[in-house]
Amino acid sequence: MTDRILIIDFGSQVTQLIARRVRESGVYSEIHPFNKVTAESLEAYDPKAIILSGGPASVTGEDTPRAPMKVFEMGVPVLGICYGQQTMVAQLGGKVEQGDHREFGRAWVDVEDDCELFHGVWEKGGREQVWMSHGDRVISLPEGFRVVGKSEGAPFAAIANDEKRFYAVQFHPEVVHTPHGAQLISNFTHRVAGCAGDWTMAAFRGQAIDAVRKQVGSGRVICGLSGGVDSSVVAALLHEAIGDQLTCVFVDTGLLRAGEAEQVVRVFRDRFNINLVHKDASDLFLGKLAGKTDPEEKRKIIGATFIDVFDEEAKRVGGADFLAQGTLYPDVIESVSFIGGPSVTIKSHHNVGGLPERMNMKLVEPLRELFKDEVRELGRELGLPEEMVGRHPFPGPGLAIRIPGQEITRERLEILKKADTIYLEEIRNAGLYDSIWQAFCVLLPVRTVGVMGDSRSYDYACALRAVTSTDGMTADFYPFDMSFLSRVSNRIINEVKGINRVTYDITSKPPGTIEWE
Ligand code: XMP
């Protein structure tokens, strides 16, 4: 079995980054919430090493989370990070106090001594940049530990018990603001824990194919293709696993970008030779959207219509035993919640929600263990074109939420598609596509006066949006230079009939959202 590392989550905002760094070091890892981990579950999981994450609680408070003592009795290496360090120290007989010297953001660690964790990057006597975020701090160590690093606010910023292979740091090695953090984590997984480093997408491909074959047997599988990365990778993987037992259904809503529907057919039917049903349902979708302008109403209509069409097409091909879905690991991780209560719905992202319940099929979810960047890597392994694998995220309701405040008509969709194509073409030509999380045009519900040649124009304004982000939860607008923006603006106004004004959206998220609706 592949070596695996268990990350016990105490609720830090950045726990997922620990898992990603571990996996980037070639080792499989999973995140389990602290309150679900028991001595029995630890034994059953059989980790090669354990990492305790940070978290918002204080070990000095009453009834705050602890790791099961079993963690320290299994004979496996343990790495504690921030809260994880504090609970490790408290549980093993050291002391933690509520510090009056809080450290947030960049800090410096003086390397007091060499240790396995620092191998190849940090040396005794050095001063290293890290990222801190803590109020409490360790003030005395349990038996068997030594100090290997200290900072102004944390006299025990890095500690080690070499014999037991317990290490703990007050700073966050998982974030990019700790420049050598990834190497420290890799030292833990390889040098300390002795993991093999064989978690690669090439290896995963083989395992996932075996698992799908085992699950599906001789059953039939249906898979909804959207043209996005996740469903494309699911389809390619399933095709390799079960060939003709797979049928893909591509519901063309008419709300995709220019050329995307054609590309899906070209790649999957013509190149991969997959059984593909291409249903052009654009008339139906546009008919249902007629006269609608409210964003949530549009989302609901599109979601429900999608399910109807998909269901009908699935019946037409004779049904199936399984429904394949591109669920990813971040959708699966159970989050630790300290603040109860429902959160406010900003946008209901339910495009195909309800499909599995309605269709009464078993689910095949071969990407459940993967992060997005791993899915992309797997897509490359499977031979999907880079243009598909590296594609920016695209919302389920598509261009319908990029024509805010006015009815979705074919004419407006055509105008928007043309502007969008030019914008993305210029972004690609400038070599910026991969530095941007998402870029698109929004057709604004306003006509403005312009002068073109000698005549007056009265046409739409369009907004350009481009943001950087790591997960879509927060985002910054992309700082294009003026010459780029002016080139795009000129081209759109000259080449797209119907638009005579271009603006650039300089709102970050929060307070804005990425899409306008
Ligand atoms: P917002 O606009 O909420 O977008 O900042 C965050 C990310 O989600 C995408 N998005 C959607 N995706 N169905 C989707 O599948 C939706 O209804 C939807 N609304 C927004 C958006 O494109 C961005 O990547």
XYZ file of C-alpha atoms and ligand atoms in Angstrom:
541
model
C 0.000 0.000 0.000
C 1.130 3.569 -0.696
C 2.610 5.331 2.346
C 0.185 7.825 3.768
C 0.313 10.668 6.193
C -2.601 11.645 8.366
C -3.220 15.318 9.015
C -5.327 15.947 12.098
C -7.206 19.195 11.569
C -7.737 21.596 14.445
C -9.531 24.099 12.231
C -6.781 26.246 10.743
C -7.642 28.228 7.613
C -4.617 26.719 5.893
C -4.852 23.026 6.767
C -5.482 22.122 3.126
C -2.121 23.611 2.267
C -0.415 21.101 4.562
C -1.994 18.262 2.580
C -0.960 19.861 -0.681
C 2.660 20.327 0.407
C 2.801 16.705 1.607
C 1.404 15.488 -1.705
C 3.754 17.719 -3.657
C 6.526 15.841 -1.889
C 5.152 12.676 -3.498
C 3.354 11.336 -0.428
C -0.388 10.699 -0.142
C -2.107 12.515 2.712
C -5.591 12.973 4.087
C -7.137 15.500 6.432
C -9.342 14.225 9.253
C -11.074 16.530 11.778
C -9.686 16.155 15.309
C -13.070 15.218 16.736
C -13.403 12.241 14.405
C -9.989 10.747 15.135
C -9.915 7.971 17.753
C -7.363 5.422 18.876
C -9.208 2.826 16.787
C -9.440 4.968 13.683
C -5.734 5.730 13.956
C -4.896 2.067 14.049
C -7.163 1.295 11.151
C -5.739 4.139 9.065
C -2.194 3.038 9.798
C -0.386 6.298 8.921
C 3.324 6.390 8.272
C 3.403 9.734 10.105
C 0.990 12.257 11.595
C 0.806 16.035 11.278
C -1.149 18.136 13.770
C -2.497 21.303 12.130
C -2.928 24.802 13.486
C -6.253 26.027 14.759
C -8.084 28.978 16.302
C -8.469 27.586 19.849
C -6.116 28.092 22.801
C -4.730 25.045 24.601
C -4.795 27.140 27.770
C -8.599 27.349 27.546
C -10.960 24.801 29.027
C -12.234 21.955 26.880
C -10.142 22.849 23.888
C -9.237 20.209 21.288
C -6.533 17.619 21.900
C -5.086 14.845 19.800
C -5.821 11.314 21.030
C -2.812 10.237 23.168
C -2.538 7.305 20.810
C -0.929 9.707 18.303
C 2.158 9.841 20.511
C 2.151 6.141 21.344
C 2.110 4.588 17.897
C 5.825 4.919 17.317
C 5.292 7.033 14.186
C 6.822 10.480 13.589
C 4.644 13.459 14.502
C 4.931 17.043 13.280
C 3.008 19.705 15.189
C 2.302 23.030 13.522
C 1.232 26.111 15.523
C -1.746 24.877 17.608
C -0.446 21.394 16.793
C 2.845 22.279 18.462
C 1.104 23.698 21.498
C -1.146 20.712 22.022
C 1.761 18.319 21.515
C 3.762 20.141 24.192
C 0.825 20.357 26.600
C -0.096 16.699 26.133
C 3.470 15.499 26.650
C 4.088 17.451 29.860
C 5.425 20.848 28.745
C 3.783 24.255 29.250
C 1.990 26.747 27.046
C 0.952 30.239 28.089
C -1.196 32.944 26.648
C 1.510 35.170 25.238
C 1.479 38.941 25.502
C 3.761 39.064 22.493
C 1.618 38.091 19.531
C 3.223 37.426 16.168
C 1.277 37.760 12.932
C 2.759 37.663 9.472
C 6.412 37.637 8.593
C 8.893 36.761 11.337
C 12.471 35.524 11.633
C 13.700 32.323 13.169
C 17.231 31.993 14.501
C 18.405 28.477 13.797
C 19.841 27.274 17.114
C 20.843 23.824 16.043
C 20.755 21.449 13.086
C 17.994 18.865 12.809
C 16.510 16.491 10.219
C 13.679 18.882 9.497
C 16.088 21.579 8.344
C 18.314 19.330 6.252
C 19.671 20.999 3.111
C 17.988 24.363 3.710
C 18.545 25.764 7.203
C 21.855 25.671 9.053
C 22.820 26.344 12.623
C 23.517 30.057 13.068
C 21.250 31.086 10.177
C 18.309 33.497 10.309
C 15.297 32.349 8.293
C 12.068 33.959 7.199
C 8.831 32.294 8.297
C 5.148 33.117 8.586
C 3.665 33.224 12.077
C 0.134 33.594 13.337
C -0.130 32.972 17.057
C -0.951 34.481 20.431
C -0.102 31.556 22.722
C 3.384 30.157 22.971
C 5.299 27.276 24.438
C 7.276 28.201 27.583
C 8.670 24.868 28.733
C 9.414 21.688 26.873
C 8.420 18.120 27.612
C 11.200 15.693 28.419
C 13.365 14.603 25.530
C 12.891 17.775 23.440
C 15.498 20.330 22.448
C 15.137 23.791 20.933
C 16.298 24.047 17.334
C 14.879 27.464 16.428
C 13.622 30.568 18.196
C 12.013 33.843 17.226
C 11.391 37.078 19.039
C 7.887 36.077 20.096
C 8.445 32.326 20.333
C 11.468 31.105 22.310
C 10.548 27.581 21.194
C 9.723 28.340 17.556
C 11.063 24.934 16.465
C 11.618 21.941 18.745
C 12.717 18.359 18.226
C 12.669 15.034 20.017
C 14.970 13.112 17.685
C 14.611 9.802 19.417
C 10.833 9.713 19.186
C 10.879 11.569 15.845
C 8.540 14.276 17.195
C 9.033 17.721 15.692
C 7.017 20.862 16.206
C 7.071 24.405 14.909
C 5.245 27.538 15.955
C 5.363 28.967 12.429
C 3.488 27.763 9.342
C 5.755 25.855 6.927
C 2.785 25.098 4.646
C 2.291 28.673 3.409
C 4.361 30.200 0.624
C 5.396 33.056 2.917
C 7.703 30.578 4.658
C 10.085 30.341 1.706
C 11.697 27.007 2.655
C 8.506 25.584 4.151
C 7.860 23.064 1.387
C 11.367 21.666 1.857
C 10.878 21.404 5.618
C 7.705 19.399 5.019
C 9.437 17.247 2.444
C 12.234 16.596 4.941
C 9.588 15.434 7.399
C 7.873 13.105 4.938
C 11.077 11.627 3.507
C 14.004 12.003 5.920
C 12.033 11.699 9.144
C 9.111 9.470 8.155
C 10.909 7.538 5.416
C 7.976 7.697 2.982
C 8.676 6.390 -0.491
C 7.489 9.394 -2.521
C 5.583 7.305 -5.034
C 2.376 9.367 -5.027
C 2.451 10.570 -8.608
C -0.351 11.042 -11.084
C 1.134 8.312 -13.252
C 0.779 5.884 -10.349
C -2.650 7.233 -9.411
C -3.882 6.702 -12.951
C -3.276 2.965 -12.712
C -4.778 2.663 -9.232
C -7.839 4.703 -10.160
C -8.453 2.623 -13.270
C -8.301 -0.590 -11.239
C -10.647 0.869 -8.649
C -13.202 1.960 -11.278
C -13.133 -1.469 -12.936
C -13.671 -3.117 -9.603
C -16.537 -0.819 -8.652
C -18.338 -0.869 -11.972
C -17.841 -4.476 -13.063
C -19.815 -4.960 -16.242
C -22.242 -2.108 -15.378
C -22.968 0.896 -17.537
C -21.819 4.385 -16.588
C -23.133 7.748 -17.653
C -21.059 10.901 -17.322
C -22.061 14.514 -17.780
C -19.446 16.428 -19.742
C -19.332 20.193 -19.432
C -16.086 21.017 -21.173
C -14.515 21.945 -17.839
C -11.392 20.328 -16.428
C -12.975 18.010 -13.855
C -15.616 16.349 -15.996
C -13.164 16.063 -18.904
C -10.651 14.231 -16.743
C -13.353 11.947 -15.319
C -14.500 11.081 -18.830
C -10.996 10.363 -20.126
C -10.140 8.243 -17.089
C -13.361 6.241 -17.239
C -12.973 5.682 -20.929
C -9.554 4.223 -20.332
C -10.945 2.036 -17.551
C -14.169 0.739 -19.061
C -14.244 1.751 -22.750
C -17.684 1.298 -24.278
C -19.441 0.799 -20.964
C -19.210 4.596 -20.687
C -21.567 7.062 -22.335
C -20.949 10.777 -21.987
C -23.764 13.281 -22.241
C -22.875 16.815 -23.177
C -25.790 19.194 -22.655
C -25.090 22.266 -24.747
C -26.919 25.062 -22.939
C -26.018 27.655 -25.549
C -24.350 29.533 -22.704
C -20.794 28.331 -23.335
C -18.007 30.439 -24.775
C -17.363 30.543 -28.508
C -15.973 27.290 -29.881
C -16.224 25.283 -26.648
C -19.041 22.961 -27.674
C -17.189 22.113 -30.881
C -14.026 21.422 -28.923
C -15.767 18.978 -26.593
C -17.095 17.005 -29.567
C -13.757 17.134 -31.376
C -11.739 15.906 -28.423
C -14.070 13.299 -26.950
C -15.910 11.869 -29.906
C -13.368 12.286 -32.671
C -10.107 11.877 -30.814
C -10.859 9.696 -27.814
C -13.632 7.839 -29.603
C -15.942 8.029 -26.606
C -19.690 7.316 -26.906
C -20.868 10.908 -26.781
C -24.374 12.296 -26.871
C -24.225 15.953 -27.851
C -27.564 17.542 -27.088
C -28.008 21.053 -28.390
C -30.588 22.327 -25.910
C -29.919 26.023 -26.441
C -33.461 26.777 -27.648
C -34.916 25.180 -24.550
C -32.573 27.022 -22.181
C -33.056 30.391 -23.859
C -36.808 29.842 -23.961
C -36.913 29.181 -20.226
C -34.708 32.186 -19.539
C -36.859 34.531 -21.622
C -37.719 37.657 -19.674
C -35.679 36.580 -16.620
C -33.076 38.892 -15.134
C -32.773 37.911 -11.480
C -29.447 36.088 -10.910
C -30.757 33.474 -8.496
C -33.795 32.801 -10.634
C -31.563 32.308 -13.662
C -29.347 29.882 -11.726
C -32.358 27.874 -10.592
C -33.847 27.687 -14.073
C -30.547 26.609 -15.603
C -29.902 24.006 -12.880
C -33.374 22.496 -13.165
C -33.401 22.513 -16.972
C -29.996 20.900 -17.041
C -31.212 18.054 -14.857
C -34.327 17.554 -17.015
C -32.364 17.414 -20.242
C -29.651 15.205 -18.819
C -32.214 12.802 -17.402
C -34.056 12.595 -20.697
C -30.880 11.948 -22.676
C -29.770 9.321 -20.162
C -33.095 7.514 -20.587
C -32.771 7.735 -24.333
C -29.490 5.829 -24.294
C -31.080 3.133 -22.154
C -30.074 4.378 -18.710
C -27.103 3.256 -16.678
C -26.160 1.742 -13.351
C -23.711 4.459 -12.361
C -23.421 8.213 -12.622
C -19.870 9.584 -12.815
C -19.074 12.861 -11.110
C -16.029 15.084 -10.850
C -16.167 15.539 -7.062
C -12.787 16.756 -5.766
C -11.075 16.366 -2.402
C -11.856 19.902 -1.152
C -15.587 19.026 -1.553
C -15.094 15.928 0.546
C -12.968 17.177 3.441
C -15.104 17.515 6.520
C -14.443 20.932 7.905
C -13.974 21.667 11.560
C -16.470 24.285 12.633
C -15.940 26.301 15.797
C -18.551 28.895 15.048
C -21.877 27.136 14.641
C -24.829 28.368 12.685
C -25.546 28.491 8.995
C -23.508 30.820 6.832
C -25.205 33.251 4.516
C -25.792 32.154 0.946
C -24.108 34.647 -1.330
C -24.750 32.685 -4.504
C -26.331 29.277 -4.829
C -23.803 27.331 -6.885
C -26.185 24.513 -7.567
C -25.860 23.700 -11.214
C -26.277 19.976 -11.210
C -27.035 19.497 -7.529
C -29.866 17.033 -7.174
C -28.842 14.962 -10.174
C -27.711 11.882 -8.215
C -30.869 11.855 -6.024
C -33.150 12.264 -8.985
C -31.490 9.634 -11.122
C -31.232 6.967 -8.487
C -27.885 5.653 -9.675
C -24.779 4.736 -7.771
C -21.996 7.309 -7.964
C -18.545 6.873 -9.461
C -16.256 9.644 -8.226
C -12.704 8.810 -9.254
C -11.305 12.267 -8.374
C -12.524 12.308 -4.772
C -8.986 12.129 -3.444
C -7.483 14.840 -5.640
C -6.834 18.545 -5.410
C -7.454 20.662 -8.495
C -3.802 20.901 -9.487
C -3.543 17.110 -9.247
C -6.593 16.753 -11.506
C -4.839 18.914 -14.087
C -1.723 16.771 -13.814
C -3.817 13.632 -14.262
C -5.479 15.187 -17.324
C -2.059 15.693 -18.878
C -1.168 12.085 -18.062
C -4.295 10.984 -19.875
C -3.397 13.006 -22.951
C -6.051 15.708 -22.772
C -5.121 18.877 -24.664
C -3.433 21.572 -22.587
C -6.118 24.016 -23.623
C -8.674 21.916 -21.759
C -6.535 20.883 -18.811
C -5.232 24.360 -18.027
C -8.551 26.092 -18.595
C -9.795 28.778 -16.214
C -12.802 27.813 -14.085
C -16.139 28.491 -15.769
C -19.436 28.721 -13.885
C -22.195 26.181 -14.496
C -24.744 28.870 -15.494
C -22.178 30.084 -18.015
C -22.595 33.314 -19.921
C -26.094 33.784 -18.481
C -24.537 35.326 -15.374
C -22.264 37.527 -17.488
C -25.169 39.435 -19.009
C -26.390 41.027 -15.794
C -29.632 42.883 -15.430
C -31.067 42.145 -18.858
C -32.703 39.323 -20.725
C -30.439 36.662 -22.208
C -30.918 36.730 -25.965
C -28.964 35.127 -28.787
C -27.949 38.557 -30.024
C -26.463 39.551 -26.661
C -24.776 36.175 -26.287
C -23.132 36.612 -29.695
C -21.827 40.061 -28.799
C -20.475 38.798 -25.486
C -18.838 35.730 -27.064
C -17.017 37.859 -29.624
C -15.679 40.274 -27.030
C -14.681 37.407 -24.742
C -12.824 35.620 -27.527
C -10.770 38.728 -28.300
C -9.978 39.348 -24.646
C -8.805 35.772 -24.025
C -6.861 35.714 -27.272
C -4.960 38.835 -26.199
C -4.353 37.377 -22.732
C -2.917 34.210 -24.291
C -0.810 36.192 -26.765
C 0.642 38.219 -23.908
C 1.556 34.972 -22.108
C -0.623 35.897 -19.143
C -3.258 33.142 -19.254
C -1.645 30.913 -16.633
C -0.955 33.780 -14.227
C -4.641 34.611 -14.097
C -7.256 32.598 -12.196
C -10.175 33.721 -14.331
C -10.696 36.308 -17.044
C -13.901 37.157 -18.883
C -16.064 39.905 -20.304
C -19.350 41.103 -18.846
C -21.932 42.692 -21.121
C -23.336 45.601 -19.148
C -27.003 46.576 -19.130
C -26.275 50.068 -20.315
C -25.947 51.715 -23.705
C -23.611 54.598 -24.087
C -23.025 57.233 -26.728
C -19.883 57.105 -28.804
C -18.487 58.578 -31.952
C -17.181 56.196 -34.592
C -15.891 57.739 -37.769
C -18.163 60.676 -38.298
C -21.259 59.174 -36.862
C -22.833 58.770 -33.496
C -23.038 55.304 -31.974
C -25.301 54.138 -29.186
C -24.148 50.693 -28.091
C -23.383 48.448 -25.137
C -20.574 48.920 -22.660
C -18.568 45.883 -21.675
C -16.474 45.278 -18.579
C -13.283 43.233 -18.544
C -12.662 41.144 -15.447
C -9.431 39.343 -14.568
C -8.484 38.095 -11.124
C -5.764 36.195 -9.352
C -6.809 33.724 -6.679
C -5.865 30.351 -5.252
C -9.288 28.928 -4.550
C -11.873 31.446 -5.747
C -12.718 32.355 -2.146
C -10.717 35.559 -2.202
C -9.374 37.328 -5.255
C -7.459 40.379 -6.449
C -7.947 42.120 -9.756
C -5.086 41.501 -12.163
C -2.740 44.488 -12.615
C -2.554 44.646 -16.426
C -0.435 47.377 -17.913
C -2.215 50.160 -19.684
C -0.882 49.241 -23.105
C -2.476 45.795 -22.785
C -5.828 47.230 -21.729
C -5.806 49.774 -24.481
C -5.037 47.079 -27.087
C -7.966 44.944 -25.901
C -10.287 47.918 -25.763
C -9.360 48.989 -29.314
C -9.843 45.541 -30.709
C -13.203 44.969 -29.034
C -14.602 48.329 -30.093
C -13.314 47.954 -33.645
C -14.211 44.304 -34.143
C -17.375 43.730 -32.131
C -20.456 45.367 -33.528
C -22.675 46.362 -30.619
C -19.985 47.456 -28.145
C -18.619 50.996 -28.119
C -17.125 51.268 -24.640
C -14.824 49.064 -22.551
C -14.075 49.358 -18.833
C -11.792 47.400 -16.497
C -13.167 46.079 -13.197
C -10.766 46.844 -10.332
C -12.762 45.271 -7.496
C -11.224 42.618 -5.290
C -13.123 39.824 -3.516
C -14.234 40.606 -0.872
C -15.991 43.004 -1.062
C -16.915 42.138 -4.665
C -17.421 38.632 -6.008
C -15.599 37.293 -9.052
C -18.672 37.086 -11.278
C -20.941 40.104 -11.478
C -24.021 38.053 -10.603
P -17.973 34.301 -7.123
O -18.621 35.068 -8.228
O -18.943 33.736 -6.132
O -17.301 33.065 -7.837
O -16.854 35.069 -6.473
C -16.386 32.172 -7.256
C -16.117 31.092 -8.287
O -17.310 30.341 -8.520
C -17.722 30.453 -9.877
N -19.183 30.566 -9.863
C -19.991 29.525 -10.115
N -19.694 28.254 -10.436
N -21.996 27.765 -10.551
C -20.689 27.396 -10.671
O -20.431 26.248 -11.010
C -22.381 29.015 -10.205
O -23.560 29.320 -10.099
C -21.300 29.944 -9.987
N -21.276 31.266 -9.642
C -19.946 31.613 -9.583
C -17.033 31.671 -10.417
O -16.874 31.606 -11.823
C -15.729 31.638 -9.656
O -14.828 30.710 -10.226
